[in-house]
Short mmCIF file of C-alpha atoms and ligand atoms in Angstrom, two decimals:
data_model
loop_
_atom_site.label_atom_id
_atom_site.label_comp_id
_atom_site.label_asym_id
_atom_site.label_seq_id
_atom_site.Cartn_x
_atom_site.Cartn_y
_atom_site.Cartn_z
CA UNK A 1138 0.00 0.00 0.00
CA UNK A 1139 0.87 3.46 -0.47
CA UNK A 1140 2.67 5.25 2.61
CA UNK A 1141 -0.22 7.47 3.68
CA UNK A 1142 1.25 10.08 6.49
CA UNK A 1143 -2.13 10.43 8.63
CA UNK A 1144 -1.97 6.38 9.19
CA UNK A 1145 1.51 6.47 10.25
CA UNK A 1146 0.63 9.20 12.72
CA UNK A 1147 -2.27 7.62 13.83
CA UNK A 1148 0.12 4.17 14.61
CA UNK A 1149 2.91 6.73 16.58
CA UNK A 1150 0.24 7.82 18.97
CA UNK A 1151 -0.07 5.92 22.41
CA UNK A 1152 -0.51 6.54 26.00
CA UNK A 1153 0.86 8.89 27.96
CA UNK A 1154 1.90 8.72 32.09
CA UNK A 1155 -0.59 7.45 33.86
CA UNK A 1156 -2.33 6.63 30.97
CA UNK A 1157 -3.73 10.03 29.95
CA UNK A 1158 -4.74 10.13 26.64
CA UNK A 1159 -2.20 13.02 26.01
CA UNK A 1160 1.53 12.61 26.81
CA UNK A 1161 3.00 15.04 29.87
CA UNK A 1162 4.50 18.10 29.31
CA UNK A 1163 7.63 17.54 30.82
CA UNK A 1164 8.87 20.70 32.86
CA UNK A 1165 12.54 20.48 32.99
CA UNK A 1166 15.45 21.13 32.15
CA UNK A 1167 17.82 19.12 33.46
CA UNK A 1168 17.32 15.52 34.51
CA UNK A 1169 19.19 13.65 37.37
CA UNK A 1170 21.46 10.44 37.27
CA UNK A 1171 21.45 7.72 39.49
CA UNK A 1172 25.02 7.64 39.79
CA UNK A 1173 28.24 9.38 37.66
CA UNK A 1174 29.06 6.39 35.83
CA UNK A 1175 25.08 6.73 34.19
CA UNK A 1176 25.66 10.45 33.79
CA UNK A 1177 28.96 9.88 32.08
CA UNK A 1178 27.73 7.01 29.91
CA UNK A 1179 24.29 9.54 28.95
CA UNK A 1180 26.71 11.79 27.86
CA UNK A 1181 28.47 9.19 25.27
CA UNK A 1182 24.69 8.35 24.31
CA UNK A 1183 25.43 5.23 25.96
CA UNK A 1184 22.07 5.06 27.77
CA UNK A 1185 18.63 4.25 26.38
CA UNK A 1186 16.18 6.10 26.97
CA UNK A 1187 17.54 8.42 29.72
CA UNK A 1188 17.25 12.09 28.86
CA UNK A 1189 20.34 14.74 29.87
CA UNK A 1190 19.17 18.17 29.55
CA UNK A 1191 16.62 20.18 27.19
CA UNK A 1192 19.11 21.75 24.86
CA UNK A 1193 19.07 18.25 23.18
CA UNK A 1194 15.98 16.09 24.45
CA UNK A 1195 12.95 16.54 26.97
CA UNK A 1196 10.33 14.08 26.91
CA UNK A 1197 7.83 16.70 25.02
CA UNK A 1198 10.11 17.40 22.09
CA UNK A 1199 11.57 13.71 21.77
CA UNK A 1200 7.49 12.76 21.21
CA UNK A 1201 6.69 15.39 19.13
CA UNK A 1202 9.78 14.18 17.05
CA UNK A 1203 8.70 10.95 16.79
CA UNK A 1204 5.27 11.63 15.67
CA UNK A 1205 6.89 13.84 12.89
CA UNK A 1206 9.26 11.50 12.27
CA UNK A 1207 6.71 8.52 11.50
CA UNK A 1208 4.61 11.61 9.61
CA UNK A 1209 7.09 12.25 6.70
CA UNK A 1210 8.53 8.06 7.04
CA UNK A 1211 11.99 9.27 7.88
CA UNK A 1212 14.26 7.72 10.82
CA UNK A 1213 14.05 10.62 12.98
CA UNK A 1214 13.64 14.26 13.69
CA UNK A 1215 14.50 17.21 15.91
CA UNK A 1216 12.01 20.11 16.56
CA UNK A 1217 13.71 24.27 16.60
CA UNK A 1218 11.63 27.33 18.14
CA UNK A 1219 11.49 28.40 14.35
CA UNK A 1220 11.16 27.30 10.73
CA UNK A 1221 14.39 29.17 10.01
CA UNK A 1222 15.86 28.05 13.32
CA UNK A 1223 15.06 24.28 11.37
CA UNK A 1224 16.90 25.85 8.23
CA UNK A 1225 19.59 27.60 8.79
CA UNK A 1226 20.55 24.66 11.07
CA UNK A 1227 20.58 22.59 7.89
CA UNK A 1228 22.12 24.25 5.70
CA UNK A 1229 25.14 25.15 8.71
CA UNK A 1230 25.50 21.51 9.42
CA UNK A 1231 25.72 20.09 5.76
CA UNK A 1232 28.22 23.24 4.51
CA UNK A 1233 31.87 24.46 5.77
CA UNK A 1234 33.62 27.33 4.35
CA UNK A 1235 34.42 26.90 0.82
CA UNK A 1236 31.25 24.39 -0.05
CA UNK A 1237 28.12 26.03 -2.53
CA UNK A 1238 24.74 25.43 -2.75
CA UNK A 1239 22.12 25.22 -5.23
CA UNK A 1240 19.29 26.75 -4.19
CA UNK A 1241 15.70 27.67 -5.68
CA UNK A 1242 15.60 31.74 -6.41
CA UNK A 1243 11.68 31.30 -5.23
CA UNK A 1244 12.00 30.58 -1.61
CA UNK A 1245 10.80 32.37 1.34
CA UNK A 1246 12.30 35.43 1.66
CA UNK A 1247 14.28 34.54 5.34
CA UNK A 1248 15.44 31.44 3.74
CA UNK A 1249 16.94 33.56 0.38
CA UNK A 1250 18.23 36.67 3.13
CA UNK A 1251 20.36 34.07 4.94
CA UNK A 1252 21.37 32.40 1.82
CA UNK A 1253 21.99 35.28 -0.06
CA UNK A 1254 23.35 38.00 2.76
CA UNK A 1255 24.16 35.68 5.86
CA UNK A 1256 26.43 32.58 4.29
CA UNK A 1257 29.54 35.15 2.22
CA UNK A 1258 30.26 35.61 6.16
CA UNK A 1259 31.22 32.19 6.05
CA UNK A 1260 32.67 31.84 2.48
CA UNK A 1261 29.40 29.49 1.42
CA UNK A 1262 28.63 30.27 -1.90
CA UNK A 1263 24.77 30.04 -3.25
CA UNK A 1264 23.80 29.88 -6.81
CA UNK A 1265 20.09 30.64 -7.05
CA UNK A 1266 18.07 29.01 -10.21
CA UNK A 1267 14.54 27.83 -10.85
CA UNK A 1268 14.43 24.26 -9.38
CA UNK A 1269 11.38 23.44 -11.06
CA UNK A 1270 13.67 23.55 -14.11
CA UNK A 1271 16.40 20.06 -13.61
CA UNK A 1272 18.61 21.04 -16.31
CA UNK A 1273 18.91 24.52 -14.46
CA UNK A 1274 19.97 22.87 -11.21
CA UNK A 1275 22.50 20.52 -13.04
CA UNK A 1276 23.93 23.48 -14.98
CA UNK A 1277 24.54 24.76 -11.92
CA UNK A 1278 26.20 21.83 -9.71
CA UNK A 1279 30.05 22.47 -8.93
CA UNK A 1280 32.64 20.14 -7.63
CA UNK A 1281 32.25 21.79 -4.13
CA UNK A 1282 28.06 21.82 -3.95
CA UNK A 1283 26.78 20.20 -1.07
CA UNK A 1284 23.40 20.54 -0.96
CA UNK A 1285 20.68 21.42 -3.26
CA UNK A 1286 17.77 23.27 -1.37
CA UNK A 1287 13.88 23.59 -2.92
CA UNK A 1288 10.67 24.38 -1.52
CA UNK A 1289 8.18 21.61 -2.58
CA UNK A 1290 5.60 24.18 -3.60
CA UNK A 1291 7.18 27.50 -3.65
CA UNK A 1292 6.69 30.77 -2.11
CA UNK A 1293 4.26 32.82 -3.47
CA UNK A 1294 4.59 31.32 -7.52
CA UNK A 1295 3.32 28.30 -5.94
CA UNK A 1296 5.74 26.11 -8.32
CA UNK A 1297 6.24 22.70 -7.86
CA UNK A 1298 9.55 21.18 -7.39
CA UNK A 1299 9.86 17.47 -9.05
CA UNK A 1300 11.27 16.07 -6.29
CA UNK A 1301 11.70 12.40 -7.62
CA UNK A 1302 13.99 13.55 -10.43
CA UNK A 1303 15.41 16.05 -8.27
CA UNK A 1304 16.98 13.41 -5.69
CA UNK A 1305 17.70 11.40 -8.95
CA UNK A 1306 19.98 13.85 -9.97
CA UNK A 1307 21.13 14.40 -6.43
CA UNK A 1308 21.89 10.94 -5.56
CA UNK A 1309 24.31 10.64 -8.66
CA UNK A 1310 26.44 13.76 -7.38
CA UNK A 1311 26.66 12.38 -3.67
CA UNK A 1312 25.13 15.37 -2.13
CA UNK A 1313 21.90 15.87 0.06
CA UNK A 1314 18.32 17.00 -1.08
CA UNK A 1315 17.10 19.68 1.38
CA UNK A 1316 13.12 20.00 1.13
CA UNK A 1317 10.92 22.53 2.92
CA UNK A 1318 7.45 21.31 3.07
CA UNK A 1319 5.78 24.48 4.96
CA UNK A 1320 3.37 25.16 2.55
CA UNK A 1321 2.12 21.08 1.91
CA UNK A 1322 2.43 19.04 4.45
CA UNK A 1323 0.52 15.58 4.43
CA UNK A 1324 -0.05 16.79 0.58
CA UNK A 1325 3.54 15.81 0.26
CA UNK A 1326 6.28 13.26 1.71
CA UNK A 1327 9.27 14.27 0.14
CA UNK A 1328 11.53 11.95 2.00
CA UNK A 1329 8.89 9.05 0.01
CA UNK A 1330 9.75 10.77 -2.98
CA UNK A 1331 14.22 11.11 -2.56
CA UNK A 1332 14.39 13.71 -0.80
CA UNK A 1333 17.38 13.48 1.90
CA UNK A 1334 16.10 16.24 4.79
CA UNK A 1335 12.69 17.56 5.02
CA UNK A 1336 12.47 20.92 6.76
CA UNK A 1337 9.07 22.92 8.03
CA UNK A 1338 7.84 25.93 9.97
CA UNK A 1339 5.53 24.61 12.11
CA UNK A 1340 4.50 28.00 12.65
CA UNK A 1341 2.27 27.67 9.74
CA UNK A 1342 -0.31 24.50 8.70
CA UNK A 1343 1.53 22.27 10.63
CA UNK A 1344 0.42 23.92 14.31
CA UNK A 1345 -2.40 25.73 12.64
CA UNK A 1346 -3.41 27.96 15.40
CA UNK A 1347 -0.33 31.20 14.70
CA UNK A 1348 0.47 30.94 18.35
CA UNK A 1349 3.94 30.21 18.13
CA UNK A 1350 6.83 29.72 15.83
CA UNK A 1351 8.32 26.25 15.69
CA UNK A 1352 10.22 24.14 13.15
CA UNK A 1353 10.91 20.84 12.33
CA UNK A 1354 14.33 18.96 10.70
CA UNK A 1355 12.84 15.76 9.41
CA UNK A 1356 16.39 12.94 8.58
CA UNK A 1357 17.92 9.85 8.36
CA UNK A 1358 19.25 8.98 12.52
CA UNK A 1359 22.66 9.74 11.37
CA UNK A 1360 22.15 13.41 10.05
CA UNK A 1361 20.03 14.17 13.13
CA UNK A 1362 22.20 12.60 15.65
CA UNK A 1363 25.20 14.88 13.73
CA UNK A 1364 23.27 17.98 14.56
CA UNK A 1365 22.96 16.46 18.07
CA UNK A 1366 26.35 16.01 18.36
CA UNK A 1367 27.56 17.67 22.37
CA UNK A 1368 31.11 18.60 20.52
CA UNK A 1369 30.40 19.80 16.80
CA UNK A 1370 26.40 19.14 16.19
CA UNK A 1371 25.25 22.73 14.68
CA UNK A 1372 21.36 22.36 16.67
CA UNK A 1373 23.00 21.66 20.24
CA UNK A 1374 25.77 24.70 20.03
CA UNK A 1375 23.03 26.67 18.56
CA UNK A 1376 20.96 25.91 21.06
CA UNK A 1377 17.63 26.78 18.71
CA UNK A 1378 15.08 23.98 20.47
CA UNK A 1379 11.57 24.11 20.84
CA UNK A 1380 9.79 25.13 24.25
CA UNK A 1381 8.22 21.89 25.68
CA UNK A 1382 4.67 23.53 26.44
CA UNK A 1383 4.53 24.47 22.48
CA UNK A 1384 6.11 21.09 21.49
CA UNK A 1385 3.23 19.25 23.57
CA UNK A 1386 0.90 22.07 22.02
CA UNK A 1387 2.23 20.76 18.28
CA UNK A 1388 1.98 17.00 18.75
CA UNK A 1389 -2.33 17.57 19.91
CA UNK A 1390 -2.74 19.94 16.93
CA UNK A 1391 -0.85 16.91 14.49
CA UNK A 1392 -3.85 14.98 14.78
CA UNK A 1393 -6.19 17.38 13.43
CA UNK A 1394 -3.69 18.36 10.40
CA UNK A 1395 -5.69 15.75 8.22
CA UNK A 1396 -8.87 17.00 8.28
CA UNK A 1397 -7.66 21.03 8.39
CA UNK A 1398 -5.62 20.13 5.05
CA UNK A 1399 -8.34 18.73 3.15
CA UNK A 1400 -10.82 21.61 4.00
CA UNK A 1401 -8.24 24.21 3.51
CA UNK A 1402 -7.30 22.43 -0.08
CA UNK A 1403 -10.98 22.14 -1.16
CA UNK A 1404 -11.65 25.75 0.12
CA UNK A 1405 -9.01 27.24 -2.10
CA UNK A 1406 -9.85 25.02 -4.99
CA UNK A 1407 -13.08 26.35 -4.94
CA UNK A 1408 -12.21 29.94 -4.95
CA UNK A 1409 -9.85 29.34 -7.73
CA UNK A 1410 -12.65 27.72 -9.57
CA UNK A 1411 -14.55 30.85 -8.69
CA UNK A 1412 -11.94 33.22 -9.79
CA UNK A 1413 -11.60 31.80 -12.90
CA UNK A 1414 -14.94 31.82 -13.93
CA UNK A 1415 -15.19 35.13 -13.38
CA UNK A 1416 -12.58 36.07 -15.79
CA UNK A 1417 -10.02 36.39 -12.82
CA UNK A 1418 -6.67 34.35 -13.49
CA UNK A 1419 -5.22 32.85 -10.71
CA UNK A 1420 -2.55 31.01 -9.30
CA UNK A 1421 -3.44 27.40 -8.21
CA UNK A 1422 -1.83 24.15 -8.90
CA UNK A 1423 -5.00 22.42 -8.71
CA UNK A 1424 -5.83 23.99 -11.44
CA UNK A 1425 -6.13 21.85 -14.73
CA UNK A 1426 -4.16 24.77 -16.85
CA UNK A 1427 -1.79 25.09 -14.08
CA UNK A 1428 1.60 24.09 -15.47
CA UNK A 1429 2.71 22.45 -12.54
CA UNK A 1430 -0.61 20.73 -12.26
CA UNK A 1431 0.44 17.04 -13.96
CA UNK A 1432 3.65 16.79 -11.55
CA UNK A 1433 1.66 17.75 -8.72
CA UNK A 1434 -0.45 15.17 -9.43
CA UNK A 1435 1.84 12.48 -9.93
CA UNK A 1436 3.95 13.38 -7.10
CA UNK A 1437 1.12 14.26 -4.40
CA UNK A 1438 -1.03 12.25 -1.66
CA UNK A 1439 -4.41 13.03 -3.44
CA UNK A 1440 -6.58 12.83 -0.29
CA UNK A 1441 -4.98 16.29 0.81
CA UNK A 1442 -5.71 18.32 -2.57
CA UNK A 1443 -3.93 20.80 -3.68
CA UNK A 1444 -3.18 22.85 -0.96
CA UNK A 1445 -4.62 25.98 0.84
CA UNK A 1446 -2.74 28.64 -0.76
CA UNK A 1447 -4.07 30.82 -3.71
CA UNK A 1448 -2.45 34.45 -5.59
CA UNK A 1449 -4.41 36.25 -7.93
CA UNK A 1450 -3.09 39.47 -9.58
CA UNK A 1451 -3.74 43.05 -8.81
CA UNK A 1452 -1.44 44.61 -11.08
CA UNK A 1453 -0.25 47.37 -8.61
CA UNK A 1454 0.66 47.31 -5.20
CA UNK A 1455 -1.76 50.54 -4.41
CA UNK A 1456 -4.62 47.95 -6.56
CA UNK A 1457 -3.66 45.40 -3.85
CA UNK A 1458 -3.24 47.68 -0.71
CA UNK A 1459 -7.22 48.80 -1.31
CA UNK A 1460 -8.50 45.43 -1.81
CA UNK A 1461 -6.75 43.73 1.11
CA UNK A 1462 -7.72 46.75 3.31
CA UNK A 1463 -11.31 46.09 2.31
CA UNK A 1464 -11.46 42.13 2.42
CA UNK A 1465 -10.19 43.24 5.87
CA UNK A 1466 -12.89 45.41 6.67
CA UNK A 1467 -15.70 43.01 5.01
CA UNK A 1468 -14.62 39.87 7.29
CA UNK A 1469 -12.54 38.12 4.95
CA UNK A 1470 -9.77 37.63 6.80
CA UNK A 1471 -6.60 39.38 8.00
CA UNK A 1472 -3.95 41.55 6.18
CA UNK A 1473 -1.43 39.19 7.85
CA UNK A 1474 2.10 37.63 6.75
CA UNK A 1475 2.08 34.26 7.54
CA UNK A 1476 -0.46 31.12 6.47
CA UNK A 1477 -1.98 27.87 7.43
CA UNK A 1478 -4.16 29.28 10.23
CA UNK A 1479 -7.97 28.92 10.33
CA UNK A 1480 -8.79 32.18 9.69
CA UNK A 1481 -8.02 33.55 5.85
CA UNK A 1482 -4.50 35.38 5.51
CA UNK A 1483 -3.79 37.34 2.81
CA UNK A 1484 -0.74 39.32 2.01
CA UNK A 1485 0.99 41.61 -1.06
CA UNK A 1486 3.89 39.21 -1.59
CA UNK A 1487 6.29 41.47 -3.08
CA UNK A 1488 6.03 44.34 -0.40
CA UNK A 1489 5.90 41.89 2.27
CA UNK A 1490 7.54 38.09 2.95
CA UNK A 1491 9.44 38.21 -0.52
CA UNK A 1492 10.64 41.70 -0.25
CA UNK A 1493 14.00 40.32 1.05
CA UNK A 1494 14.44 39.72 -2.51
CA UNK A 1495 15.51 42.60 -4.89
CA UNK A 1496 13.20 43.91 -7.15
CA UNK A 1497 15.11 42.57 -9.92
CA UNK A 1498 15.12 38.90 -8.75
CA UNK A 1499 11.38 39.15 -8.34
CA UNK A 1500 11.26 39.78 -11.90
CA UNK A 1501 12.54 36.78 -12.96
CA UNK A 1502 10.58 34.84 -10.32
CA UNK A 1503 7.80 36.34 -12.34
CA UNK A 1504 5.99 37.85 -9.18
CA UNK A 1505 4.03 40.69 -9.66
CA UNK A 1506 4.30 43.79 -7.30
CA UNK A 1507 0.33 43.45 -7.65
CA UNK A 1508 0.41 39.54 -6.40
CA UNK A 1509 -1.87 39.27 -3.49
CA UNK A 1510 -1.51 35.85 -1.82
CA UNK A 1511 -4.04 33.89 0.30
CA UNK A 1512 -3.88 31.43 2.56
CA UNK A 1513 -7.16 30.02 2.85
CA UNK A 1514 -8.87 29.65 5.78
CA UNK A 1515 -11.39 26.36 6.97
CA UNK A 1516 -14.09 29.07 6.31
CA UNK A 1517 -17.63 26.98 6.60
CA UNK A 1518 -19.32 28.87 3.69
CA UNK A 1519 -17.31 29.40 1.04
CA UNK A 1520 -19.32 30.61 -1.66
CA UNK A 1521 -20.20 33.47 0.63
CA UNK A 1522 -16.78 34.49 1.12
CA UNK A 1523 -15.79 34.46 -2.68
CA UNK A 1524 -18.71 36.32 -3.10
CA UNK A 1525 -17.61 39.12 -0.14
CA UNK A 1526 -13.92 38.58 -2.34
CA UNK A 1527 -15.63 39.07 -5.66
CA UNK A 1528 -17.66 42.48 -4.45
CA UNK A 1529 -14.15 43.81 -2.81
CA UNK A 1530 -12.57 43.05 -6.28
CA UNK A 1531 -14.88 44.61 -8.56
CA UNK A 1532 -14.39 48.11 -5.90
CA UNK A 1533 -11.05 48.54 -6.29
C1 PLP B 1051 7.35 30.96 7.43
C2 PLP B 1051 8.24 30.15 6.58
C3 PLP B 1051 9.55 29.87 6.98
C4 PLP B 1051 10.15 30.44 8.24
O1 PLP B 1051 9.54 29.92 9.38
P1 PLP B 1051 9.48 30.71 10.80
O2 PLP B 1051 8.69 29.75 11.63
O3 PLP B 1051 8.77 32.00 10.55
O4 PLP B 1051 10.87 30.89 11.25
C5 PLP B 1051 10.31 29.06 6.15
N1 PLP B 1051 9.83 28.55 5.00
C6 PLP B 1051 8.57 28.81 4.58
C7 PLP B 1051 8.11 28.23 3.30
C8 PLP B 1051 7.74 29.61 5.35
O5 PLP B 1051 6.51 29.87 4.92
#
């Protein structure tokens, strides 16, 4: 049967102490030894089980781990405080001074400041292509590339990365596939399809409820025990971990992701649908013209759709200022950054999470200063909110 990532994280979950149904939140820090020789034998990660101190392991992150871990079918994971906590940890452990990345140009814009502004500091050099084109990304591979970095659906273009032929072409050079799966979760498993290292920001459809930032590093044992690592492991000198409270927060909110992913998905398909029969293009993979729409397809878990996020086109970023104001004001949603809560979220791209990238880059990203995303919310009546979309559309 096909690995389906709701039944694996329905077979993770059991009982916690004293048989609640939920685990503890654990509420320490540090965690006591029977003797030295046990300390000094945790230490060596000679002892099973036994947790040393919350920089590396609690009892709340190690479950929350697991159940991501058994979510994307990968070994293991580690959970950050943030999605770029989750990156930049990554990309630090996997590159030394000297080693170059590929990375996609259409990222979100924290991911492209750090791997554009933050990594000369440490002699890492970045090309940036379109990795929805392969013979792009091979064009670019040097002797000294370590990594090649994607988003499976981009940020805002909402491109879709072929991940199978990706980590083909990856596996022949020797070096590591880096996926983030913010925006599709449970849509995608990219460490099903090749991929080497899955990241997220859990701030987004993961948690669901914008209450926190979190992130997650999703790996083989080996690359997360590296980042683990008390003497050179990038996560533990860091020191970037997850609060316990939120990680215990996370894992409940897991079990709902599911259901939240296929009402988000079929609210945004609808609205797209909408959109387009009003004469108003927009950008949707699920769309049947969409020319990412056959990979998606082939690549996806269908039960999820095609996701929750939708851009349509202003033209201007004054057009899109009014018409977000005024979706605002008519109950919409919020002018927010951000995505994958319940609530609709809509944003001017451009002027907001991809301004990081210069003007000139956006260009050839082919994103509008007029693109307004959305990230569509579990909103009960739909039709009624296109309509309330439609009305604010035709005012501006
Ligand atoms: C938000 C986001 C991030 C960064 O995550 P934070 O939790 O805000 O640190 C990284 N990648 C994508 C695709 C995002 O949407």
């Amino acid at each position: 049967m096909k690995f389906n990532p709701a039944i694996a994280l329905e077979r993770v979950h059991h009982l916690g102490e004293h048989n609640g149904v939920n685990q503890a939140v654990n509420d320490s820090a540090t965690f006591a030894f029977e003797n030295g020789e046990a300390m000094t034998a945790c230490f060596h990660g000679e002892l099973e089980g036994a947790f040393l101190y919350s920089r590396h392991w609690n009892p709340s992150t190690y479950s929350l781990a697991k159940a991501l871990a058994a979510m994307e079918n990968t070994e293991a994971a580690w959970v950050t405080g943030s999605g770029m906590a989750a990156i930049t940890n990554v990309i630090l452990q996997l590159c030394s001074a000297g080693d170059h990345i590929v990375a996609s140009r259409t990222v979100y814009g924290g991911s492209y400041a750090f791997m554009k502004n933050y990594l000369p500091k440490f002699n890492i050099e970045v090309t940036f292509v379109d990795t929805t084109n392969l013979a792009e990304v091979e064009n670019a591979l040097q002797k000294n590339t370590k990594m090649v970095y994607t988003e499976t659906m981009n940020n805002p273009m909402l491109q879709i990365a072929d991940i199978p032929s990706l980590s083909k072409l990856t596996k022949q050079q020797n070096i590591k596939l880096v996926v983030d799966n913010t925006f599709t979760p449970l849509i995608f498993s990219p460490a099903v399809l090749g991929a080497d290292i899955v990241v997220y920001s859990m701030t987004k459809f993961i948690n669901g409820k914008n209450d926190t930032t979190a992130g997650a590093i999703c790996a083989n044992e080996e690359f997360i025990n590296s980042l683990l690592d008390l003497n050179d492991g990038t996560s533990m000198l860091l020191g970037g971990v997850l609060d316990s409270y939120r990680a215990s927060n996370i894992q409940k909110n897991l079990y709902t992701l599911p259901i939240r992913m296929k009402q988000h998905s079929n609210n945004a398909a609808y609205l797209s649908k909408r959109f387009n029969d009003m004469g108003l293009k927009s950008i949707y993979p699920g769309l049947e013209d969409n020319p990412y729409h056959q990979i998606m397809k082939d690549t996806m878990n269908e039960k999820y759709g095609f996701g929750g996020m939708i851009a349509i086109d202003l033209n201007t970023a004054e057009r899109a200022s009014k018409f977000m104001a005024m979706m605002q004001e008519e109950g919409v949603g919020y002018l927010a950054v951000s995505l994958g809560y319940f609530r609709t979220l809509f944003s001017n791209s451009g002027k907001s999470t991809s301004s990081e990238v210069p003007e000139e880059d956006q260009k050839k990203m082919g994103l509008s200063e007029g693109l307004v995303r959305f990230s569509v919310g579990l909103d009960e009546d739909i039709e009624d909110t296109f309509q309330t979309i439609e009305k604010c559309f035709k005012a501006v």
